[in-house]
């Protein structure tokens, strides 16, 4: 059963379920982004390619989820990448943690 936003705001248990669902989705996206990094290691890619890869494997996700998760993984030291061209959203994965 889906929880409405209004219900989540009124019901602490529903809010917690929403947090758990968000964490589960984020973990799935993170795993998918890491897989993409392994497949495209030292190969340039556009952020739109990463987003499409995540969408085809995780279903409907927010438009910037893949990029946001990529940045979070970099911050946590799981992946590292080089921005080849910010204007073209062109990136290159330079390290992926095993």
PDB file of N, CA and C in Angstrom:
ATOM      1  N   UNK A   1       0.837  -1.184   0.000  1.00  0.00           N
ATOM      2  CA  UNK A   1       0.000   0.000   0.000  1.00  0.00           C
ATOM      3  C   UNK A   1       0.879   1.244   0.000  1.00  0.00           C
ATOM      4  N   UNK A   2       0.606   2.154  -0.896  1.00  0.00           N
ATOM      5  CA  UNK A   2       1.346   3.404  -0.977  1.00  0.00           C
ATOM      6  C   UNK A   2       0.878   4.360   0.100  1.00  0.00           C
ATOM      7  N   UNK A   3       1.814   5.160   0.602  1.00  0.00           N
ATOM      8  CA  UNK A   3       1.508   6.152   1.626  1.00  0.00           C
ATOM      9  C   UNK A   3       1.403   7.508   0.955  1.00  0.00           C
ATOM     10  N   UNK A   4       0.309   8.206   1.212  1.00  0.00           N
ATOM     11  CA  UNK A   4       0.169   9.542   0.657  1.00  0.00           C
ATOM     12  C   UNK A   4       1.069  10.498   1.433  1.00  0.00           C
ATOM     13  N   UNK A   5       1.390  11.619   0.827  1.00  0.00           N
ATOM     14  CA  UNK A   5       2.224  12.620   1.489  1.00  0.00           C
ATOM     15  C   UNK A   5       1.532  13.137   2.742  1.00  0.00           C
ATOM     16  N   UNK A   6       0.231  13.385   2.659  1.00  0.00           N
ATOM     17  CA  UNK A   6      -0.514  13.868   3.830  1.00  0.00           C
ATOM     18  C   UNK A   6      -0.441  12.863   4.977  1.00  0.00           C
ATOM     19  N   UNK A   7      -0.611  11.578   4.650  1.00  0.00           N
ATOM     20  CA  UNK A   7      -0.547  10.549   5.684  1.00  0.00           C
ATOM     21  C   UNK A   7       0.852  10.502   6.297  1.00  0.00           C
ATOM     22  N   UNK A   8       1.867  10.613   5.465  1.00  0.00           N
ATOM     23  CA  UNK A   8       3.239  10.580   5.968  1.00  0.00           C
ATOM     24  C   UNK A   8       3.511  11.748   6.908  1.00  0.00           C
ATOM     25  N   UNK A   9       2.929  12.903   6.620  1.00  0.00           N
ATOM     26  CA  UNK A   9       3.130  14.064   7.484  1.00  0.00           C
ATOM     27  C   UNK A   9       2.441  13.897   8.836  1.00  0.00           C
ATOM     28  N   UNK A  10       1.293  13.209   8.863  1.00  0.00           N
ATOM     29  CA  UNK A  10       0.537  13.018  10.105  1.00  0.00           C
ATOM     30  C   UNK A  10       0.989  11.803  10.898  1.00  0.00           C
ATOM     31  N   UNK A  11       1.458  10.771  10.228  1.00  0.00           N
ATOM     32  CA  UNK A  11       1.715   9.483  10.861  1.00  0.00           C
ATOM     33  C   UNK A  11       3.217   9.188  10.914  1.00  0.00           C
ATOM     34  N   UNK A  12       3.808   9.185  12.121  1.00  0.00           N
ATOM     35  CA  UNK A  12       5.247   8.923  12.235  1.00  0.00           C
ATOM     36  C   UNK A  12       5.659   7.576  11.656  1.00  0.00           C
ATOM     37  N   UNK A  13       4.823   6.551  11.812  1.00  0.00           N
ATOM     38  CA  UNK A  13       5.168   5.237  11.261  1.00  0.00           C
ATOM     39  C   UNK A  13       5.223   5.290   9.740  1.00  0.00           C
ATOM     40  N   UNK A  14       4.298   6.006   9.144  1.00  0.00           N
ATOM     41  CA  UNK A  14       4.297   6.146   7.691  1.00  0.00           C
ATOM     42  C   UNK A  14       5.531   6.913   7.233  1.00  0.00           C
ATOM     43  N   UNK A  15       5.902   7.944   7.994  1.00  0.00           N
ATOM     44  CA  UNK A  15       7.108   8.699   7.663  1.00  0.00           C
ATOM     45  C   UNK A  15       8.321   7.789   7.688  1.00  0.00           C
ATOM     46  N   UNK A  16       8.402   6.935   8.700  1.00  0.00           N
ATOM     47  CA  UNK A  16       9.536   6.028   8.813  1.00  0.00           C
ATOM     48  C   UNK A  16       9.561   5.045   7.654  1.00  0.00           C
ATOM     49  N   UNK A  17       8.391   4.534   7.256  1.00  0.00           N
ATOM     50  CA  UNK A  17       8.339   3.643   6.099  1.00  0.00           C
ATOM     51  C   UNK A  17       8.822   4.356   4.851  1.00  0.00           C
ATOM     52  N   UNK A  18       8.447   5.608   4.700  1.00  0.00           N
ATOM     53  CA  UNK A  18       8.904   6.400   3.562  1.00  0.00           C
ATOM     54  C   UNK A  18      10.403   6.577   3.567  1.00  0.00           C
ATOM     55  N   UNK A  19      10.963   6.793   4.744  1.00  0.00           N
ATOM     56  CA  UNK A  19      12.418   6.933   4.865  1.00  0.00           C
ATOM     57  C   UNK A  19      13.093   5.621   4.485  1.00  0.00           C
ATOM     58  N   UNK A  20      12.535   4.517   4.964  1.00  0.00           N
ATOM     59  CA  UNK A  20      13.106   3.206   4.621  1.00  0.00           C
ATOM     60  C   UNK A  20      13.009   2.942   3.124  1.00  0.00           C
ATOM     61  N   UNK A  21      11.856   3.293   2.538  1.00  0.00           N
ATOM     62  CA  UNK A  21      11.700   3.107   1.095  1.00  0.00           C
ATOM     63  C   UNK A  21      12.712   3.943   0.328  1.00  0.00           C
ATOM     64  N   UNK A  22      12.896   5.192   0.747  1.00  0.00           N
ATOM     65  CA  UNK A  22      13.856   6.072   0.082  1.00  0.00           C
ATOM     66  C   UNK A  22      15.270   5.507   0.204  1.00  0.00           C
ATOM     67  N   UNK A  23      15.616   4.989   1.367  1.00  0.00           N
ATOM     68  CA  UNK A  23      16.946   4.405   1.568  1.00  0.00           C
ATOM     69  C   UNK A  23      17.139   3.173   0.688  1.00  0.00           C
ATOM     70  N   UNK A  24      16.091   2.359   0.559  1.00  0.00           N
ATOM     71  CA  UNK A  24      16.155   1.160  -0.278  1.00  0.00           C
ATOM     72  C   UNK A  24      16.359   1.539  -1.745  1.00  0.00           C
ATOM     73  N   UNK A  25      15.607   2.530  -2.209  1.00  0.00           N
ATOM     74  CA  UNK A  25      15.733   2.985  -3.597  1.00  0.00           C
ATOM     75  C   UNK A  25      17.114   3.580  -3.826  1.00  0.00           C
ATOM     76  N   UNK A  26      17.587   4.386  -2.889  1.00  0.00           N
ATOM     77  CA  UNK A  26      18.907   4.994  -3.020  1.00  0.00           C
ATOM     78  C   UNK A  26      19.992   3.927  -3.061  1.00  0.00           C
ATOM     79  N   UNK A  27      19.876   2.885  -2.259  1.00  0.00           N
ATOM     80  CA  UNK A  27      20.859   1.798  -2.262  1.00  0.00           C
ATOM     81  C   UNK A  27      20.854   1.071  -3.608  1.00  0.00           C
ATOM     82  N   UNK A  28      19.674   0.850  -4.171  1.00  0.00           N
ATOM     83  CA  UNK A  28      19.579   0.192  -5.474  1.00  0.00           C
ATOM     84  C   UNK A  28      20.210   1.052  -6.557  1.00  0.00           C
ATOM     85  N   UNK A  29      19.962   2.351  -6.510  1.00  0.00           N
ATOM     86  CA  UNK A  29      20.552   3.259  -7.495  1.00  0.00           C
ATOM     87  C   UNK A  29      22.067   3.289  -7.319  1.00  0.00           C
ATOM     88  N   UNK A  30      22.546   3.339  -6.080  1.00  0.00           N
ATOM     89  CA  UNK A  30      23.991   3.379  -5.814  1.00  0.00           C
ATOM     90  C   UNK A  30      24.668   2.130  -6.368  1.00  0.00           C
ATOM     91  N   UNK A  31      24.055   0.975  -6.162  1.00  0.00           N
ATOM     92  CA  UNK A  31      24.619  -0.269  -6.682  1.00  0.00           C
ATOM     93  C   UNK A  31      24.659  -0.242  -8.209  1.00  0.00           C
ATOM     94  N   UNK A  32      23.619   0.300  -8.820  1.00  0.00           N
ATOM     95  CA  UNK A  32      23.546   0.389 -10.282  1.00  0.00           C
ATOM     96  C   UNK A  32      24.580   1.373 -10.817  1.00  0.00           C
ATOM     97  N   UNK A  33      24.753   2.503 -10.149  1.00  0.00           N
ATOM     98  CA  UNK A  33      25.763   3.490 -10.570  1.00  0.00           C
ATOM     99  C   UNK A  33      27.158   2.873 -10.462  1.00  0.00           C
ATOM    100  N   UNK A  34      27.406   2.113  -9.405  1.00  0.00           N
ATOM    101  CA  UNK A  34      28.702   1.454  -9.230  1.00  0.00           C
ATOM    102  C   UNK A  34      28.927   0.432 -10.348  1.00  0.00           C
ATOM    103  N   UNK A  35      27.897  -0.316 -10.707  1.00  0.00           N
ATOM    104  CA  UNK A  35      28.006  -1.283 -11.811  1.00  0.00           C
ATOM    105  C   UNK A  35      28.331  -0.570 -13.121  1.00  0.00           C
ATOM    106  N   UNK A  36      27.659   0.552 -13.347  1.00  0.00           N
ATOM    107  CA  UNK A  36      27.932   1.350 -14.547  1.00  0.00           C
ATOM    108  C   UNK A  36      29.397   1.777 -14.555  1.00  0.00           C
ATOM    109  N   UNK A  37      29.891   2.210 -13.401  1.00  0.00           N
ATOM    110  CA  UNK A  37      31.287   2.637 -13.295  1.00  0.00           C
ATOM    111  C   UNK A  37      32.252   1.521 -13.639  1.00  0.00           C
ATOM    112  N   UNK A  38      31.946   0.315 -13.210  1.00  0.00           N
ATOM    113  CA  UNK A  38      32.810  -0.829 -13.533  1.00  0.00           C
ATOM    114  C   UNK A  38      32.780  -1.132 -15.029  1.00  0.00           C
ATOM    115  N   UNK A  39      31.604  -1.022 -15.625  1.00  0.00           N
ATOM    116  CA  UNK A  39      31.469  -1.295 -17.064  1.00  0.00           C
ATOM    117  C   UNK A  39      32.134  -0.216 -17.913  1.00  0.00           C
ATOM    118  N   UNK A  40      32.118   1.026 -17.439  1.00  0.00           N
ATOM    119  CA  UNK A  40      32.624   2.154 -18.230  1.00  0.00           C
ATOM    120  C   UNK A  40      33.930   2.716 -17.669  1.00  0.00           C
ATOM    121  N   UNK A  41      34.661   1.898 -16.933  1.00  0.00           N
ATOM    122  CA  UNK A  41      35.917   2.291 -16.292  1.00  0.00           C
ATOM    123  C   UNK A  41      36.874   2.901 -17.312  1.00  0.00           C
ATOM    124  N   UNK A  42      37.327   4.108 -17.067  1.00  0.00           N
ATOM    125  CA  UNK A  42      38.232   4.876 -17.929  1.00  0.00           C
ATOM    126  C   UNK A  42      37.669   5.111 -19.326  1.00  0.00           C
ATOM    127  N   UNK A  43      36.365   5.089 -19.453  1.00  0.00           N
ATOM    128  CA  UNK A  43      35.694   5.401 -20.707  1.00  0.00           C
ATOM    129  C   UNK A  43      34.847   6.642 -20.459  1.00  0.00           C
ATOM    130  N   UNK A  44      34.835   7.586 -21.368  1.00  0.00           N
ATOM    131  CA  UNK A  44      34.023   8.782 -21.161  1.00  0.00           C
ATOM    132  C   UNK A  44      32.546   8.458 -21.402  1.00  0.00           C
ATOM    133  N   UNK A  45      31.700   9.191 -20.717  1.00  0.00           N
ATOM    134  CA  UNK A  45      30.263   9.024 -20.863  1.00  0.00           C
ATOM    135  C   UNK A  45      29.578  10.331 -20.526  1.00  0.00           C
ATOM    136  N   UNK A  46      28.405  10.512 -21.098  1.00  0.00           N
ATOM    137  CA  UNK A  46      27.567  11.655 -20.757  1.00  0.00           C
ATOM    138  C   UNK A  46      26.698  11.274 -19.572  1.00  0.00           C
ATOM    139  N   UNK A  47      26.406  12.232 -18.729  1.00  0.00           N
ATOM    140  CA  UNK A  47      25.569  11.967 -17.562  1.00  0.00           C
ATOM    141  C   UNK A  47      24.220  11.398 -17.976  1.00  0.00           C
ATOM    142  N   UNK A  48      23.741  11.791 -19.149  1.00  0.00           N
ATOM    143  CA  UNK A  48      22.464  11.251 -19.643  1.00  0.00           C
ATOM    144  C   UNK A  48      22.557   9.744 -19.886  1.00  0.00           C
ATOM    145  N   UNK A  49      23.735   9.239 -20.252  1.00  0.00           N
ATOM    146  CA  UNK A  49      23.910   7.795 -20.441  1.00  0.00           C
ATOM    147  C   UNK A  49      23.811   7.068 -19.106  1.00  0.00           C
ATOM    148  N   UNK A  50      24.404   7.645 -18.076  1.00  0.00           N
ATOM    149  CA  UNK A  50      24.298   7.068 -16.735  1.00  0.00           C
ATOM    150  C   UNK A  50      22.843   7.071 -16.285  1.00  0.00           C
ATOM    151  N   UNK A  51      22.159   8.181 -16.496  1.00  0.00           N
ATOM    152  CA  UNK A  51      20.759   8.288 -16.091  1.00  0.00           C
ATOM    153  C   UNK A  51      19.900   7.241 -16.805  1.00  0.00           C
ATOM    154  N   UNK A  52      20.126   7.027 -18.084  1.00  0.00           N
ATOM    155  CA  UNK A  52      19.366   6.024 -18.842  1.00  0.00           C
ATOM    156  C   UNK A  52      19.682   4.615 -18.339  1.00  0.00           C
ATOM    157  N   UNK A  53      20.935   4.341 -18.055  1.00  0.00           N
ATOM    158  CA  UNK A  53      21.350   3.045 -17.511  1.00  0.00           C
ATOM    159  C   UNK A  53      20.613   2.767 -16.197  1.00  0.00           C
ATOM    160  N   UNK A  54      20.562   3.768 -15.324  1.00  0.00           N
ATOM    161  CA  UNK A  54      19.872   3.620 -14.036  1.00  0.00           C
ATOM    162  C   UNK A  54      18.376   3.433 -14.255  1.00  0.00           C
ATOM    163  N   UNK A  55      17.783   4.229 -15.140  1.00  0.00           N
ATOM    164  CA  UNK A  55      16.334   4.115 -15.404  1.00  0.00           C
ATOM    165  C   UNK A  55      15.956   2.728 -15.920  1.00  0.00           C
ATOM    166  N   UNK A  56      16.767   2.166 -16.824  1.00  0.00           N
ATOM    167  CA  UNK A  56      16.417   0.858 -17.390  1.00  0.00           C
ATOM    168  C   UNK A  56      16.555  -0.257 -16.361  1.00  0.00           C
ATOM    169  N   UNK A  57      17.382  -0.067 -15.351  1.00  0.00           N
ATOM    170  CA  UNK A  57      17.589  -1.120 -14.346  1.00  0.00           C
ATOM    171  C   UNK A  57      16.798  -0.914 -13.061  1.00  0.00           C
ATOM    172  N   UNK A  58      16.484   0.336 -12.745  1.00  0.00           N
ATOM    173  CA  UNK A  58      15.802   0.633 -11.473  1.00  0.00           C
ATOM    174  C   UNK A  58      14.375   1.129 -11.665  1.00  0.00           C
ATOM    175  N   UNK A  59      13.968   1.348 -12.886  1.00  0.00           N
ATOM    176  CA  UNK A  59      12.630   1.878 -13.131  1.00  0.00           C
ATOM    177  C   UNK A  59      12.630   3.394 -13.041  1.00  0.00           C
ATOM    178  N   UNK A  60      11.478   3.945 -12.837  1.00  0.00           N
ATOM    179  CA  UNK A  60      11.327   5.394 -12.790  1.00  0.00           C
ATOM    180  C   UNK A  60      12.048   5.964 -11.584  1.00  0.00           C
ATOM    181  N   UNK A  61      12.938   6.898 -11.840  1.00  0.00           N
ATOM    182  CA  UNK A  61      13.659   7.601 -10.784  1.00  0.00           C
ATOM    183  C   UNK A  61      13.637   9.090 -11.102  1.00  0.00           C
ATOM    184  N   UNK A  62      13.894   9.903 -10.098  1.00  0.00           N
ATOM    185  CA  UNK A  62      13.939  11.352 -10.311  1.00  0.00           C
ATOM    186  C   UNK A  62      15.027  11.673 -11.336  1.00  0.00           C
ATOM    187  N   UNK A  63      14.827  12.712 -12.135  1.00  0.00           N
ATOM    188  CA  UNK A  63      15.754  13.014 -13.230  1.00  0.00           C
ATOM    189  C   UNK A  63      17.227  13.126 -12.834  1.00  0.00           C
ATOM    190  N   UNK A  64      17.550  13.704 -11.692  1.00  0.00           N
ATOM    191  CA  UNK A  64      18.956  13.877 -11.332  1.00  0.00           C
ATOM    192  C   UNK A  64      19.451  12.840 -10.322  1.00  0.00           C
ATOM    193  N   UNK A  65      18.660  11.806 -10.067  1.00  0.00           N
ATOM    194  CA  UNK A  65      19.058  10.818  -9.066  1.00  0.00           C
ATOM    195  C   UNK A  65      20.406  10.176  -9.378  1.00  0.00           C
ATOM    196  N   UNK A  66      20.617   9.780 -10.609  1.00  0.00           N
ATOM    197  CA  UNK A  66      21.876   9.110 -10.963  1.00  0.00           C
ATOM    198  C   UNK A  66      23.074  10.033 -10.713  1.00  0.00           C
ATOM    199  N   UNK A  67      22.966  11.280 -11.128  1.00  0.00           N
ATOM    200  CA  UNK A  67      24.051  12.236 -10.902  1.00  0.00           C
ATOM    201  C   UNK A  67      24.260  12.531  -9.430  1.00  0.00           C
ATOM    202  N   UNK A  68      23.163  12.647  -8.700  1.00  0.00           N
ATOM    203  CA  UNK A  68      23.252  12.919  -7.255  1.00  0.00           C
ATOM    204  C   UNK A  68      23.928  11.759  -6.536  1.00  0.00           C
ATOM    205  N   UNK A  69      23.551  10.537  -6.896  1.00  0.00           N
ATOM    206  CA  UNK A  69      24.139   9.358  -6.273  1.00  0.00           C
ATOM    207  C   UNK A  69      25.606   9.230  -6.679  1.00  0.00           C
ATOM    208  N   UNK A  70      25.936   9.531  -7.922  1.00  0.00           N
ATOM    209  CA  UNK A  70      27.336   9.503  -8.363  1.00  0.00           C
ATOM    210  C   UNK A  70      28.179  10.450  -7.507  1.00  0.00           C
ATOM    211  N   UNK A  71      27.664  11.656  -7.275  1.00  0.00           N
ATOM    212  CA  UNK A  71      28.395  12.622  -6.442  1.00  0.00           C
ATOM    213  C   UNK A  71      28.517  12.133  -5.000  1.00  0.00           C
ATOM    214  N   UNK A  72      27.455  11.515  -4.485  1.00  0.00           N
ATOM    215  CA  UNK A  72      27.489  10.987  -3.110  1.00  0.00           C
ATOM    216  C   UNK A  72      28.498   9.844  -2.994  1.00  0.00           C
ATOM    217  N   UNK A  73      28.552   8.978  -3.995  1.00  0.00           N
ATOM    218  CA  UNK A  73      29.515   7.875  -3.975  1.00  0.00           C
ATOM    219  C   UNK A  73      30.945   8.401  -4.028  1.00  0.00           C
ATOM    220  N   UNK A  74      31.141   9.462  -4.779  1.00  0.00           N
ATOM    221  CA  UNK A  74      32.474  10.073  -4.837  1.00  0.00           C
ATOM    222  C   UNK A  74      32.850  10.655  -3.474  1.00  0.00           C
ATOM    223  N   UNK A  75      31.900  11.320  -2.849  1.00  0.00           N
ATOM    224  CA  UNK A  75      32.144  11.914  -1.536  1.00  0.00           C
ATOM    225  C   UNK A  75      32.494  10.843  -0.500  1.00  0.00           C
ATOM    226  N   UNK A  76      31.847   9.662  -0.621  1.00  0.00           N
ATOM    227  CA  UNK A  76      32.111   8.554   0.307  1.00  0.00           C
ATOM    228  C   UNK A  76      33.355   7.757  -0.071  1.00  0.00           C
ATOM    229  N   UNK A  77      33.961   8.073  -1.211  1.00  0.00           N
ATOM    230  CA  UNK A  77      35.175   7.383  -1.624  1.00  0.00           C
ATOM    231  C   UNK A  77      34.945   6.056  -2.326  1.00  0.00           C
ATOM    232  N   UNK A  78      33.723   5.801  -2.757  1.00  0.00           N
ATOM    233  CA  UNK A  78      33.403   4.543  -3.435  1.00  0.00           C
ATOM    234  C   UNK A  78      33.836   4.597  -4.897  1.00  0.00           C
ATOM    235  N   UNK A  79      33.642   5.732  -5.534  1.00  0.00           N
ATOM    236  CA  UNK A  79      34.079   5.937  -6.915  1.00  0.00           C
ATOM    237  C   UNK A  79      34.813   7.269  -6.990  1.00  0.00           C
ATOM    238  N   UNK A  80      35.573   7.401  -8.048  1.00  0.00           N
ATOM    239  CA  UNK A  80      36.153   8.704  -8.354  1.00  0.00           C
ATOM    240  C   UNK A  80      35.981   8.901  -9.853  1.00  0.00           C
ATOM    241  N   UNK A  81      35.855  10.134 -10.256  1.00  0.00           N
ATOM    242  CA  UNK A  81      35.665  10.430 -11.660  1.00  0.00           C
ATOM    243  C   UNK A  81      36.294  11.776 -11.982  1.00  0.00           C
ATOM    244  N   UNK A  82      36.499  11.989 -13.249  1.00  0.00           N
ATOM    245  CA  UNK A  82      37.033  13.241 -13.762  1.00  0.00           C
ATOM    246  C   UNK A  82      35.966  13.865 -14.651  1.00  0.00           C
ATOM    247  N   UNK A  83      35.728  15.149 -14.465  1.00  0.00           N
ATOM    248  CA  UNK A  83      34.793  15.859 -15.340  1.00  0.00           C
ATOM    249  C   UNK A  83      35.585  16.297 -16.571  1.00  0.00           C
ATOM    250  N   UNK A  84      35.312  15.660 -17.677  1.00  0.00           N
ATOM    251  CA  UNK A  84      36.013  15.945 -18.922  1.00  0.00           C
ATOM    252  C   UNK A  84      35.512  17.267 -19.500  1.00  0.00           C
ATOM    253  N   UNK A  85      34.191  17.454 -19.500  1.00  0.00           N
ATOM    254  CA  UNK A  85      33.574  18.682 -19.998  1.00  0.00           C
ATOM    255  C   UNK A  85      32.285  18.946 -19.238  1.00  0.00           C
ATOM    256  N   UNK A  86      32.315  19.938 -18.387  1.00  0.00           N
ATOM    257  CA  UNK A  86      31.100  20.277 -17.625  1.00  0.00           C
ATOM    258  C   UNK A  86      29.997  20.741 -18.577  1.00  0.00           C
ATOM    259  N   UNK A  87      30.355  21.488 -19.601  1.00  0.00           N
ATOM    260  CA  UNK A  87      29.370  22.002 -20.557  1.00  0.00           C
ATOM    261  C   UNK A  87      28.640  20.870 -21.278  1.00  0.00           C
ATOM    262  N   UNK A  88      29.349  19.771 -21.548  1.00  0.00           N
ATOM    263  CA  UNK A  88      28.753  18.636 -22.241  1.00  0.00           C
ATOM    264  C   UNK A  88      28.289  17.537 -21.280  1.00  0.00           C
ATOM    265  N   UNK A  89      28.462  17.761 -19.981  1.00  0.00           N
ATOM    266  CA  UNK A  89      28.171  16.727 -18.969  1.00  0.00           C
ATOM    267  C   UNK A  89      28.907  15.432 -19.302  1.00  0.00           C
ATOM    268  N   UNK A  90      30.177  15.570 -19.638  1.00  0.00           N
ATOM    269  CA  UNK A  90      31.011  14.441 -20.039  1.00  0.00           C
ATOM    270  C   UNK A  90      31.941  14.076 -18.884  1.00  0.00           C
ATOM    271  N   UNK A  91      31.887  12.808 -18.468  1.00  0.00           N
ATOM    272  CA  UNK A  91      32.623  12.329 -17.308  1.00  0.00           C
ATOM    273  C   UNK A  91      33.469  11.131 -17.675  1.00  0.00           C
ATOM    274  N   UNK A  92      34.399  10.796 -16.775  1.00  0.00           N
ATOM    275  CA  UNK A  92      35.211   9.592 -16.924  1.00  0.00           C
ATOM    276  C   UNK A  92      35.427   9.010 -15.518  1.00  0.00           C
ATOM    277  N   UNK A  93      35.011   7.767 -15.310  1.00  0.00           N
ATOM    278  CA  UNK A  93      35.226   7.080 -14.027  1.00  0.00           C
ATOM    279  C   UNK A  93      36.693   6.679 -13.965  1.00  0.00           C
ATOM    280  N   UNK A  94      37.376   7.063 -12.895  1.00  0.00           N
ATOM    281  CA  UNK A  94      38.801   6.760 -12.764  1.00  0.00           C
ATOM    282  C   UNK A  94      39.107   5.757 -11.655  1.00  0.00           C
ATOM    283  N   UNK A  95      38.106   5.467 -10.816  1.00  0.00           N
ATOM    284  CA  UNK A  95      38.313   4.471  -9.761  1.00  0.00           C
ATOM    285  C   UNK A  95      36.950   3.998  -9.268  1.00  0.00           C
ATOM    286  N   UNK A  96      36.864   2.684  -9.034  1.00  0.00           N
ATOM    287  CA  UNK A  96      35.674   2.085  -8.448  1.00  0.00           C
ATOM    288  C   UNK A  96      36.147   1.125  -7.366  1.00  0.00           C
ATOM    289  N   UNK A  97      35.634   1.332  -6.152  1.00  0.00           N
ATOM    290  CA  UNK A  97      35.995   0.456  -5.034  1.00  0.00           C
ATOM    291  C   UNK A  97      35.448  -0.949  -5.275  1.00  0.00           C
ATOM    292  N   UNK A  98      36.229  -1.948  -4.928  1.00  0.00           N
ATOM    293  CA  UNK A  98      35.781  -3.356  -5.076  1.00  0.00           C
ATOM    294  C   UNK A  98      34.773  -3.727  -4.037  1.00  0.00           C
TER     295      UNK A  98
END
